[in-house]
Tab-separated table of C-alpha atoms and ligand atoms in Angstrom:
chain	number	residue	atom	x	y	z
A	1	MET	CA	17.630	28.392	-72.156
A	2	GLU	CA	18.073	30.980	-74.859
A	3	ASP	CA	17.978	34.745	-75.039
A	4	SER	CA	18.949	37.472	-77.431
A	5	THR	CA	22.422	37.866	-75.938
A	6	ASP	CA	23.263	34.541	-77.611
A	7	PHE	CA	24.048	36.601	-80.691
A	8	LEU	CA	26.607	38.798	-78.953
A	9	ALA	CA	29.337	36.206	-79.473
A	10	THR	CA	28.590	35.794	-83.175
A	11	LYS	CA	29.688	37.453	-86.361
A	12	ILE	CA	26.678	39.795	-86.245
A	13	PRO	CA	26.280	40.897	-82.616
A	14	SER	CA	23.649	43.482	-83.546
A	15	LEU	CA	21.185	40.626	-84.040
A	16	GLU	CA	20.805	40.844	-80.270
A	17	LYS	CA	18.924	44.116	-80.719
A	18	PHE	CA	16.999	42.670	-83.622
A	19	GLU	CA	15.840	39.685	-81.615
A	20	ASP	CA	14.943	41.851	-78.651
A	21	ASN	CA	12.209	43.279	-80.835
A	22	LEU	CA	10.850	39.811	-81.497
A	23	ARG	CA	10.532	39.128	-77.786
A	24	CYS	CA	7.817	40.135	-75.363
A	25	PRO	CA	9.139	42.985	-73.193
A	26	ILE	CA	7.335	41.465	-70.208
A	27	CYS	CA	8.332	37.782	-70.189
A	28	ARG	CA	11.241	38.028	-72.707
A	29	GLU	CA	10.013	34.986	-74.645
A	30	LEU	CA	9.699	35.043	-78.423
A	31	LEU	CA	6.345	36.521	-79.486
A	32	LEU	CA	4.861	33.211	-80.586
A	33	ARG	CA	1.770	33.056	-78.402
A	34	ALA	CA	-0.900	35.181	-80.043
A	35	PRO	CA	0.894	38.523	-79.680
A	36	LYS	CA	-1.274	41.611	-79.256
A	37	ILE	CA	-0.560	45.143	-80.344
A	38	THR	CA	-1.694	48.136	-78.316
A	39	GLU	CA	-3.076	51.400	-79.629
A	40	CYS	CA	0.310	52.950	-78.968
A	41	GLY	CA	1.851	50.358	-81.286
A	42	HIS	CA	3.672	48.128	-78.800
A	43	THR	CA	3.414	44.351	-78.924
A	44	PHE	CA	3.292	41.821	-76.077
A	45	CYS	CA	2.194	38.198	-75.618
A	46	GLY	CA	-1.582	38.216	-75.313
A	47	GLU	CA	-1.374	36.613	-71.892
A	48	CYS	CA	1.300	38.964	-70.582
A	49	ILE	CA	-0.474	42.192	-71.530
A	50	ASP	CA	-3.778	40.812	-70.215
A	51	ARG	CA	-2.271	40.064	-66.825
A	52	HIS	CA	-0.574	43.439	-66.754
A	53	LEU	CA	-3.861	45.210	-67.491
A	54	ASN	CA	-5.359	43.686	-64.343
A	55	ASN	CA	-2.686	45.667	-62.538
A	56	GLU	CA	-2.452	48.909	-64.443
A	57	THR	CA	-4.180	50.145	-67.595
A	58	ARG	CA	-1.080	51.657	-69.138
A	59	CYS	CA	1.401	50.399	-71.700
A	60	PRO	CA	4.443	48.943	-69.884
A	61	LEU	CA	6.741	50.537	-72.469
A	62	CYS	CA	5.407	54.048	-73.026
A	63	ARG	CA	2.822	54.325	-70.217
A	64	LEU	CA	0.040	55.496	-72.493
A	65	GLU	CA	-3.486	54.470	-71.515
A	66	VAL	CA	-4.375	50.994	-72.860
A	67	GLN	CA	-7.820	49.350	-72.927
A	68	ARG	CA	-8.149	45.587	-73.150
A	69	ALA	CA	-10.913	45.934	-75.763
A	70	GLN	CA	-8.570	47.844	-78.051
A	71	LEU	CA	-5.877	45.170	-78.215
A	72	ARG	CA	-5.484	43.608	-81.656
A	73	ALA	CA	-3.714	40.464	-82.832
A	74	ASN	CA	-0.379	41.296	-84.446
A	75	LYS	CA	-0.458	38.566	-87.054
A	76	SER	CA	2.311	39.799	-89.334
A	77	LEU	CA	4.740	39.923	-86.458
A	78	GLU	CA	3.603	36.530	-85.222
A	79	SER	CA	4.340	34.988	-88.631
A	80	ALA	CA	7.701	36.712	-88.788
A	81	VAL	CA	8.625	35.387	-85.351
A	82	GLU	CA	7.543	31.888	-86.352
A	83	GLU	CA	9.912	31.996	-89.321
A	84	TRP	CA	12.653	33.419	-87.134
A	85	LYS	CA	12.174	30.641	-84.580
A	86	LEU	CA	12.418	27.982	-87.308
A	87	ASN	CA	15.744	29.332	-88.497
A	88	ARG	CA	17.191	30.741	-85.294
A	89	ASP	CA	19.290	27.785	-84.190
A	90	LYS	CA	20.679	27.214	-87.660
A	91	LEU	CA	21.561	30.868	-88.014
A	92	LEU	CA	23.092	31.080	-84.553
A	93	HIS	CA	25.166	27.991	-85.234
A	94	GLN	CA	26.337	29.272	-88.607
A	95	LEU	CA	27.198	32.745	-87.330
A	96	THR	CA	29.089	31.274	-84.396
A	97	LEU	CA	31.072	28.999	-86.715
A	98	GLU	CA	31.927	31.905	-88.984
A	99	GLN	CA	32.950	34.010	-86.016
A	100	ASN	CA	35.168	31.232	-84.689
A	101	SER	CA	36.717	30.602	-88.071
A	102	ASN	CA	38.020	34.151	-87.988
A	103	THR	CA	39.938	33.431	-84.836
A	104	ARG	CA	40.730	29.765	-85.206
A	105	GLU	CA	42.281	27.828	-88.023
A	106	HIS	CA	40.646	24.468	-87.505
A	107	LYS	CA	37.773	25.270	-89.757
A	108	ASP	CA	39.077	23.174	-92.615
A	109	ASP	CA	39.375	20.129	-90.371
A	110	ASN	CA	35.778	20.466	-89.250
A	111	GLU	CA	34.558	20.683	-92.769
A	112	LYS	CA	36.427	17.572	-93.754
A	113	HIS	CA	34.875	15.629	-90.899
A	114	GLU	CA	31.423	16.788	-91.856
A	115	HIS	CA	31.976	15.713	-95.412
A	116	THR	CA	33.067	12.208	-94.598
A	117	GLY	CA	30.041	11.937	-92.320
A	118	VAL	CA	27.704	12.733	-95.166
A	119	LEU	CA	29.458	10.337	-97.481
A	120	ASN	CA	29.145	7.521	-94.979
A	121	ASN	CA	25.405	8.025	-94.726
A	122	VAL	CA	24.989	7.914	-98.448
A	123	GLU	CA	26.925	4.691	-98.625
A	124	ILE	CA	24.755	3.097	-96.001
A	125	GLN	CA	21.619	4.057	-97.846
A	126	HIS	CA	22.859	2.515	-101.018
A	127	ASN	CA	23.966	-0.657	-99.373
A	128	PRO	CA	21.696	-3.393	-100.750
A	129	ASN	CA	21.994	-5.354	-97.506
A	130	VAL	CA	20.141	-2.651	-95.582
A	131	LYS	CA	16.510	-3.567	-94.923
A	132	THR	CA	13.768	-1.428	-96.410
A	133	MET	CA	12.608	0.983	-93.790
A	134	SER	CA	9.201	2.422	-93.097
A	135	VAL	CA	7.455	4.524	-90.506
A	136	CYS	CA	5.231	2.858	-87.919
A	137	PRO	CA	1.783	4.459	-88.169
A	138	ILE	CA	1.321	4.313	-84.402
A	139	CYS	CA	4.553	5.424	-82.786
A	140	SER	CA	6.032	7.150	-85.885
A	141	LYS	CA	9.365	5.353	-85.395
A	142	THR	CA	11.343	4.427	-88.492
A	143	LEU	CA	11.854	0.646	-88.512
A	144	PRO	CA	12.428	-2.142	-91.051
A	145	ILE	CA	9.119	-2.983	-92.726
A	146	SER	CA	9.469	-6.646	-91.770
A	147	GLU	CA	9.641	-5.683	-88.114
A	148	ILE	CA	6.677	-3.313	-88.244
A	149	GLN	CA	4.520	-5.939	-89.903
A	150	GLY	CA	5.751	-8.545	-87.460
A	151	SER	CA	5.702	-8.239	-83.696
A	152	HIS	CA	6.143	-4.486	-83.482
A	153	ILE	CA	2.648	-3.342	-84.282
A	154	ASP	CA	1.035	-5.387	-81.524
A	155	THR	CA	3.384	-4.277	-78.789
A	156	CYS	CA	3.201	-0.752	-80.098
A	157	LEU	CA	-0.575	-0.724	-79.985
A	158	GLN	CA	-0.559	-1.955	-76.426
A	159	THR	CA	2.044	0.398	-75.069
A	160	ASN	CA	0.754	3.415	-76.923
A	161	SER	CA	-2.950	3.093	-76.328
A	162	SER	CA	-2.794	4.848	-72.978
A	163	ARG	CA	-0.060	7.268	-73.942
A	164	SER	CA	-1.520	8.515	-77.189
A	165	LYS	CA	-4.770	9.332	-75.447
A	166	ARG	CA	-2.898	11.621	-73.149
A	167	LYS	CA	-0.702	13.113	-75.812
A	168	ARG	CA	-3.214	13.752	-78.527
A	169	PRO	CA	-6.659	14.314	-77.135
A	170	PHE	CA	-8.455	14.238	-80.487
A	171	PHE	CA	-11.838	13.881	-78.938
A	172	GLU	CA	-11.588	16.647	-76.447
A	173	PRO	CA	-13.462	19.562	-77.987
A	174	ILE	CA	-11.625	22.852	-78.403
A	175	PRO	CA	-13.822	25.684	-77.199
A	176	THR	CA	-14.710	28.350	-79.714
A	177	LYS	CA	-16.434	31.051	-77.698
A	178	LYS	CA	-14.489	33.455	-75.542
A	179	LEU	CA	-15.235	34.088	-71.902
A	180	SER	CA	-16.401	37.510	-70.863
A	181	LEU	CA	-14.973	39.208	-67.834
A	182	PRO	CA	-17.749	39.982	-65.356
A	183	PHE	CA	-17.939	43.266	-63.505
A	184	PHE	CA	-16.823	41.819	-60.186
A	185	ALA	CA	-17.949	44.748	-58.071
A	186	THR	CA	-21.576	43.812	-58.710
A	187	LEU	CA	-21.106	40.105	-57.947
A	188	SER	CA	-21.425	38.505	-54.521
A	189	ASP	CA	-18.759	36.064	-53.332
A	190	ALA	CA	-21.222	33.242	-53.842
A	191	LYS	CA	-21.827	34.252	-57.474
A	192	ILE	CA	-18.070	34.322	-58.166
A	193	ARG	CA	-17.746	30.890	-56.558
A	194	ILE	CA	-20.442	29.533	-58.857
A	195	LEU	CA	-18.715	31.105	-61.854
A	196	LEU	CA	-15.461	29.404	-60.890
A	197	ALA	CA	-17.139	26.064	-60.268
A	198	GLU	CA	-18.910	26.250	-63.634
A	199	ASN	CA	-15.504	26.513	-65.254
A	200	GLY	CA	-14.120	23.605	-63.284
A	201	LEU	CA	-11.969	25.801	-61.059
A	202	ILE	CA	-11.339	25.799	-57.319
A	203	SER	CA	-13.941	27.945	-55.597
A	204	LYS	CA	-12.232	28.388	-52.240
A	205	GLY	CA	-10.315	31.360	-50.869
A	206	SER	CA	-10.720	35.034	-50.116
A	207	ARG	CA	-12.724	37.281	-52.432
A	208	ALA	CA	-9.508	38.772	-53.809
A	209	LYS	CA	-8.163	35.297	-54.512
A	210	LEU	CA	-11.415	34.250	-56.223
A	211	ILE	CA	-11.234	37.256	-58.517
A	212	GLN	CA	-7.536	36.754	-59.269
A	213	ARG	CA	-8.219	33.123	-60.089
A	214	PHE	CA	-10.974	33.967	-62.529
A	215	GLN	CA	-8.857	36.706	-64.130
A	216	GLU	CA	-5.999	34.264	-64.645
A	217	TYR	CA	-8.324	31.677	-66.166
A	218	PHE	CA	-9.908	34.325	-68.371
A	219	THR	CA	-6.422	35.313	-69.586
A	220	LEU	CA	-5.395	31.724	-70.336
A	221	TYR	CA	-8.733	30.795	-71.884
A	222	ASN	CA	-9.223	33.719	-74.246
A	223	ASN	CA	-5.609	33.917	-75.352
A	224	ASN	CA	-5.624	30.192	-75.991
A	225	LEU	CA	-8.397	30.717	-78.536
A	226	ASP	CA	-6.200	33.238	-80.349
A	227	LEU	CA	-3.417	30.685	-80.804
A	228	LYS	CA	-3.081	29.086	-84.209
A	229	THR	CA	-3.549	25.683	-82.605
A	230	PRO	CA	-5.530	26.149	-79.406
A	231	GLU	CA	-5.012	23.659	-76.601
A	232	PRO	CA	-7.831	21.639	-75.050
A	233	VAL	CA	-9.346	22.939	-71.854
A	234	SER	CA	-7.691	20.178	-69.824
A	235	ASN	CA	-4.300	21.783	-70.569
A	236	LEU	CA	-5.573	25.107	-69.299
A	237	ARG	CA	-6.658	23.416	-66.078
A	238	LYS	CA	-3.121	22.058	-65.694
A	239	LYS	CA	-1.781	25.564	-66.087
A	240	MET	CA	-4.237	26.729	-63.468
A	241	SER	CA	-2.967	24.162	-61.006
A	242	LEU	CA	0.569	25.445	-61.578
A	243	TRP	CA	-0.760	28.934	-60.953
A	244	GLU	CA	-2.339	27.776	-57.689
A	245	LYS	CA	1.015	26.377	-56.616
A	246	THR	CA	2.908	29.577	-57.309
A	247	GLN	CA	0.248	31.489	-55.358
A	248	ASN	CA	0.457	29.300	-52.294
A	249	ASN	CA	4.146	29.344	-51.682
A	250	ASN	CA	7.206	30.816	-53.201
A	251	THR	CA	8.997	27.564	-53.750
A	252	ASN	CA	9.397	26.742	-57.375
A	253	ASP	CA	10.248	23.420	-58.772
A	254	LEU	CA	13.859	23.724	-59.766
A	255	LYS	CA	14.882	20.216	-58.887
A	256	GLU	CA	15.534	19.364	-62.499
A	257	LEU	CA	17.849	22.278	-63.020
A	258	ASP	CA	21.474	22.272	-62.185
A	259	ALA	CA	20.702	25.134	-59.916
A	260	LYS	CA	23.782	24.634	-57.779
A	261	GLU	CA	25.820	25.677	-60.720
A	262	TRP	CA	23.574	28.651	-61.278
A	263	THR	CA	23.797	29.891	-57.742
A	264	SER	CA	27.520	29.416	-57.356
A	265	GLN	CA	28.243	31.454	-60.473
A	266	HIS	CA	28.052	34.816	-58.800
A	267	GLN	CA	29.999	33.807	-55.703
A	268	THR	CA	33.302	34.502	-57.445
A	269	GLN	CA	32.062	37.933	-58.451
A	270	PHE	CA	31.085	38.590	-54.851
A	271	ASP	CA	34.504	37.647	-53.564
A	272	GLU	CA	36.193	39.873	-56.067
A	273	LEU	CA	33.993	42.848	-55.274
A	274	ILE	CA	34.888	42.507	-51.616
A	275	THR	CA	38.608	42.101	-52.265
A	276	SER	CA	38.789	45.161	-54.471
A	277	ALA	CA	36.705	47.148	-52.029
A	278	LYS	CA	39.120	46.307	-49.232
A	279	LYS	CA	42.020	47.393	-51.366
A	280	THR	CA	40.302	50.663	-52.203
A	281	ALA	CA	39.407	51.326	-48.600
A	282	GLU	CA	42.954	50.561	-47.436
A	283	LYS	CA	44.307	52.998	-49.954
A	284	LYS	CA	41.805	55.590	-48.771
A	285	ASN	CA	43.148	55.106	-45.265
A	286	THR	CA	46.652	56.062	-46.296
A	287	PRO	CA	47.251	59.824	-46.050
A	288	GLU	CA	48.168	60.622	-49.662
A	289	LYS	CA	45.198	60.436	-51.945
A	290	ASN	CA	45.729	57.985	-54.727
A	291	SER	CA	44.266	58.788	-58.083
A	292	GLU	CA	44.132	55.114	-59.031
A	293	ASN	CA	41.356	54.457	-56.584
A	294	VAL	CA	38.842	53.756	-59.263
A	295	ILE	CA	39.022	50.046	-59.801
A	296	ASN	CA	36.874	48.220	-62.233
A	297	LEU	CA	35.104	46.107	-59.684
A	298	THR	CA	33.568	43.706	-62.128
A	299	GLN	CA	36.737	42.418	-63.663
A	300	THR	CA	35.556	38.895	-63.349
A	301	GLU	CA	37.608	35.862	-64.136
A	302	PRO	CA	36.755	34.392	-67.504
A	303	GLN	CA	35.588	31.161	-65.911
A	304	THR	CA	32.832	32.913	-63.990
A	305	LYS	CA	31.225	34.081	-67.174
A	306	LEU	CA	28.909	31.751	-68.957
A	307	LYS	CA	30.026	30.430	-72.227
A	308	ASN	CA	27.575	30.802	-75.023
A	309	GLY	CA	24.722	28.337	-74.700
A	310	GLU	CA	26.528	26.308	-72.090
A	311	VAL	CA	24.034	26.682	-69.328
A	312	SER	CA	21.145	24.257	-69.088
A	313	GLU	CA	20.773	23.322	-72.696
A	314	SER	CA	18.024	21.030	-71.478
A	315	ASP	CA	15.839	24.006	-70.700
A	316	ASN	CA	15.025	24.825	-74.257
A	317	GLU	CA	11.648	23.252	-73.755
A	318	SER	CA	10.670	25.405	-70.868
A	319	GLU	CA	7.275	26.319	-72.204
A	320	ILE	CA	4.584	25.461	-69.756
B	1	MET	CA	11.404	15.841	-73.473
B	2	PRO	CA	8.839	16.668	-70.808
B	3	PRO	CA	8.276	20.391	-70.705
B	4	LYS	CA	9.207	21.893	-67.384
B	5	ARG	CA	6.496	23.622	-65.501
B	6	MET	CA	8.019	26.873	-64.477
B	7	SER	CA	6.244	30.059	-63.665
B	8	THR	CA	6.775	33.136	-65.808
B	9	ALA	CA	8.515	34.731	-62.840
B	10	VAL	CA	11.121	31.981	-62.584
B	11	LYS	CA	11.722	31.847	-66.326
B	12	ARG	CA	12.179	35.599	-66.521
B	13	LEU	CA	14.531	35.610	-63.544
B	14	MET	CA	16.610	32.817	-65.042
B	15	THR	CA	16.968	34.820	-68.239
B	16	GLU	CA	17.943	37.905	-66.305
B	17	TYR	CA	20.451	35.946	-64.266
B	18	ARG	CA	21.984	34.439	-67.374
B	19	GLN	CA	22.369	37.877	-68.920
B	20	LEU	CA	23.810	39.386	-65.744
B	21	MET	CA	26.459	36.669	-65.626
B	22	LYS	CA	27.321	37.141	-69.268
B	23	ASP	CA	27.602	40.887	-69.137
B	24	PRO	CA	27.719	42.187	-65.563
B	25	PRO	CA	27.417	45.948	-65.119
B	26	GLU	CA	30.372	47.554	-63.391
B	27	GLY	CA	30.279	47.375	-59.621
B	28	ILE	CA	27.280	45.074	-59.391
B	29	SER	CA	26.854	41.385	-58.719
B	30	ALA	CA	23.596	39.542	-58.131
B	31	GLY	CA	22.118	36.056	-58.127
B	32	PRO	CA	19.721	33.675	-56.401
B	33	ILE	CA	20.595	32.705	-52.831
B	34	SER	CA	19.688	29.048	-53.090
B	35	GLU	CA	18.849	26.525	-55.744
B	36	ASP	CA	15.399	25.899	-54.283
B	37	ASN	CA	14.050	29.363	-54.697
B	38	PHE	CA	14.707	31.666	-57.600
B	39	LEU	CA	12.542	34.358	-56.035
B	40	GLU	CA	15.173	35.377	-53.473
B	41	TRP	CA	18.405	36.946	-54.598
B	42	GLU	CA	21.414	38.402	-52.901
B	43	CYS	CA	23.389	41.206	-54.438
B	44	LEU	CA	26.437	43.314	-53.824
B	45	ILE	CA	26.725	46.919	-54.850
B	46	ALA	CA	30.004	48.786	-54.913
B	47	GLY	CA	29.840	52.351	-53.677
B	48	PRO	CA	30.110	54.786	-56.615
B	49	ALA	CA	33.416	56.606	-57.110
B	50	ASP	CA	33.741	60.175	-55.849
B	51	THR	CA	31.029	59.727	-53.235
B	52	CYS	CA	31.291	59.009	-49.535
B	53	TYR	CA	30.161	55.451	-50.348
B	54	GLU	CA	33.251	54.828	-52.499
B	55	GLY	CA	35.263	51.844	-51.317
B	56	GLY	CA	32.260	50.175	-49.710
B	57	VAL	CA	30.519	47.034	-50.903
B	58	PHE	CA	26.971	46.803	-49.732
B	59	PRO	CA	25.159	43.455	-49.539
B	60	ALA	CA	21.424	43.467	-50.121
B	61	THR	CA	18.586	41.039	-50.734
B	62	LEU	CA	15.937	41.139	-53.430
B	63	VAL	CA	12.657	39.324	-52.800
B	64	PHE	CA	10.471	38.872	-55.877
B	65	PRO	CA	6.680	38.436	-55.859
B	66	ALA	CA	5.155	35.322	-57.477
B	67	ASP	CA	3.816	37.517	-60.295
B	68	TYR	CA	7.159	39.186	-61.112
B	69	PRO	CA	7.673	41.106	-63.422
B	70	LEU	CA	4.126	42.439	-63.119
B	71	ASN	CA	5.068	43.708	-59.675
B	72	PRO	CA	8.485	44.843	-58.383
B	73	PRO	CA	10.707	43.038	-55.877
B	74	LYS	CA	11.521	44.407	-52.440
B	75	MET	CA	15.110	45.374	-51.834
B	76	LYS	CA	16.780	45.502	-48.454
B	77	PHE	CA	20.339	46.288	-47.440
B	78	VAL	CA	21.593	43.695	-44.954
B	79	PRO	CA	22.938	45.177	-42.727
B	80	PRO	CA	21.074	48.496	-43.212
B	81	ILE	CA	23.087	51.388	-44.620
B	82	PHE	CA	22.917	54.997	-43.515
B	83	HIS	CA	21.231	56.836	-46.381
B	84	PRO	CA	18.299	59.270	-46.719
B	85	ASN	CA	16.362	56.865	-48.975
B	86	VAL	CA	16.947	53.687	-46.990
B	87	TYR	CA	14.679	52.895	-44.056
B	88	PRO	CA	16.417	52.113	-40.747
B	89	ASN	CA	15.490	48.430	-41.328
B	90	GLY	CA	17.462	48.472	-44.586
B	91	GLU	CA	14.545	48.609	-47.017
B	92	VAL	CA	15.230	50.727	-50.087
B	93	CYS	CA	12.696	53.410	-50.997
B	94	ILE	CA	13.092	54.517	-54.603
B	95	SER	CA	10.469	55.063	-57.243
B	96	ILE	CA	11.488	52.183	-59.534
B	97	LEU	CA	10.606	49.786	-56.694
B	98	HIS	CA	7.116	51.204	-56.286
B	99	ALA	CA	4.200	49.478	-58.008
B	100	PRO	CA	1.883	51.702	-60.082
B	101	GLY	CA	-0.718	52.155	-57.377
B	102	ASP	CA	1.658	52.547	-54.487
B	103	ASP	CA	3.498	55.787	-53.940
B	104	PRO	CA	4.323	56.351	-50.295
B	105	ASN	CA	5.640	59.823	-50.946
B	106	HIS	CA	3.106	61.187	-53.429
B	107	TYR	CA	5.750	62.896	-55.465
B	108	GLU	CA	6.661	60.328	-58.053
B	109	SER	CA	5.455	60.545	-61.612
B	110	ALA	CA	4.122	57.326	-63.082
B	111	SER	CA	6.989	57.257	-65.546
B	112	GLU	CA	9.555	56.669	-62.794
B	113	ARG	CA	7.726	53.809	-61.165
B	114	TRP	CA	7.886	50.080	-61.705
B	115	SER	CA	6.838	48.619	-65.039
B	116	PRO	CA	7.214	44.992	-66.143
B	117	ILE	CA	9.896	46.053	-68.611
B	118	GLN	CA	12.226	47.052	-65.771
B	119	SER	CA	14.762	44.520	-64.553
B	120	VAL	CA	17.130	43.571	-61.761
B	121	GLU	CA	19.907	45.305	-63.638
B	122	LYS	CA	17.927	48.549	-63.912
B	123	ILE	CA	17.021	48.389	-60.219
B	124	LEU	CA	20.636	47.956	-59.169
B	125	LEU	CA	21.789	50.765	-61.455
B	126	SER	CA	19.101	53.010	-59.961
B	127	VAL	CA	20.308	52.104	-56.494
B	128	MET	CA	23.862	53.012	-57.549
B	129	SER	CA	22.703	56.426	-58.625
B	130	MET	CA	20.656	56.733	-55.438
B	131	LEU	CA	23.914	56.255	-53.507
B	132	ALA	CA	25.550	58.953	-55.595
B	133	GLU	CA	22.621	61.363	-55.361
B	134	PRO	CA	20.209	60.930	-52.460
B	135	ASN	CA	16.698	62.204	-53.084
B	136	ASP	CA	15.869	64.556	-50.228
B	137	GLU	CA	12.171	64.631	-51.111
B	138	SER	CA	11.771	61.070	-49.908
B	139	GLY	CA	12.872	60.801	-46.319
B	140	ALA	CA	12.966	57.101	-45.537
B	141	ASN	CA	15.561	57.757	-42.846
B	142	ILE	CA	14.841	61.092	-41.176
B	143	ASP	CA	18.167	61.276	-39.293
B	144	ALA	CA	20.139	60.565	-42.435
B	145	SER	CA	18.089	63.102	-44.422
B	146	LYS	CA	18.681	65.837	-41.849
B	147	LEU	CA	22.368	65.162	-41.510
B	148	TRP	CA	22.794	65.005	-45.281
B	149	ARG	CA	21.045	68.363	-45.694
B	150	ASP	CA	22.478	70.216	-42.698
B	151	ASN	CA	25.961	68.836	-42.142
B	152	ARG	CA	27.386	67.084	-45.180
B	153	GLU	CA	30.827	66.677	-43.578
B	154	ALA	CA	29.403	64.793	-40.616
B	155	PHE	CA	27.224	62.693	-42.933
B	156	ASN	CA	30.213	61.690	-45.066
B	157	ALA	CA	32.297	60.886	-41.994
B	158	ARG	CA	29.537	58.689	-40.554
B	159	VAL	CA	29.200	56.732	-43.818
B	160	ARG	CA	32.969	56.265	-44.176
B	161	GLY	CA	33.200	55.036	-40.593
B	162	ASP	CA	30.464	52.456	-41.249
B	163	ILE	CA	32.270	51.237	-44.371
B	164	ARG	CA	35.611	50.729	-42.605
B	165	GLU	CA	33.891	48.906	-39.796
B	166	ALA	CA	32.021	46.622	-42.206
B	167	LEU	CA	35.215	45.729	-44.034
B	168	GLY	CA	36.924	44.976	-40.739
B	169	LEU	CA	39.652	47.559	-41.149
C	401	ZN	ZN1	5.152	37.744	-72.726
C	402	ZN	ZN1	3.149	51.775	-75.690
C	403	ZN	ZN1	-5.337	42.046	-92.923
């Protein structure tokens, strides 16, 4: 989990504002997925603005009229965001260190530890007893050459044959032609069902659901082709089945998250709001009016606030 | 690491929640009710100073649609509060909570209504200012609207009575 407020606790807090401009105002993710610019000059993920335009043909930011046909790829920004993404963690880490070194005095110790670490590595590499290493062509693991040429390659071939098919579908063709959005008003339910079936999609449900389903697929499909490395159609189908799930019920799969921690976070704030409110109200009850009634109700305990980056580090890979 | 399959709505709400915890606006607290469903939140709003709602804390629920933030959540005070822009069942009626095509009062300009760039924080701040300044053009609660317009003293007294009762004083 990351967002632009990560920079608030660093040496250059204004990078929060900077990064906000590299994020989609709709989903708040970095603009890495074929961002599109509107006529009014605002940029969103291709998918996000497409979905929004099904709802309302105005820019979410400035409310000017926006036509889907007038959207253009914002390639310069996309490249800039790619570079930013590559360096973000390093920069955040460095700026946090520098910020901390202003307040703490342990910086020198840390540096010493880092240095000895580097030295140790170098020594290991130069140790003549260390076996010559190489990269296995199948699983890309770095192993001693003797091992790769020995038993490893056979076991690796066996265990990876099924997995690599799933992971890297070389032979699945990437589509090149975009879908066109039909004028639904002129299509019968049956025609829309056929259209869905032709694209390998579920063709059940109300007319409204059929149309929504095709619109969502259209959004995923066409924006996928604008990505630098488009995904195979089977991945889009997987995304569609997630979409079906979110349509059917409001339960979302949060089992993997430490959601208990998430939900308990605000309980302390709640308790404090109530306590201060009681105090205020009691004071109000007393005859003489007290000018100190205004209490900052959100004076939360430090432990209720999240420390930088502490929450769900494992969620970095939350892309669908 | 297997990528987690989360909807845009859930990811966006997690980001918003994270930011609200980091930097909570004064007088507001909000978060998901249970770990199983990020689309239902509870929140507490402190009555703004120098209004008859001062000293009260008002619990409410926010229920988000599966396509959030394309469409706004519904907000409901539980229990209902006495206010011109809050329906007797507790549901809040302010323009930021109205989707583009839906304007029950036909007075709102598009610029005040929901847009996907709005957020939980902006909703709750709007509700705070709604408490401070009721909008008498939108009468969600007719009795409250009348009393607010015709007899402000009685309106204030009624609200203060409700607050003391709720806090068990
Ligand atoms: Zn987006
Ligand atoms: Zn715009
Ligand atoms: Zn060019």
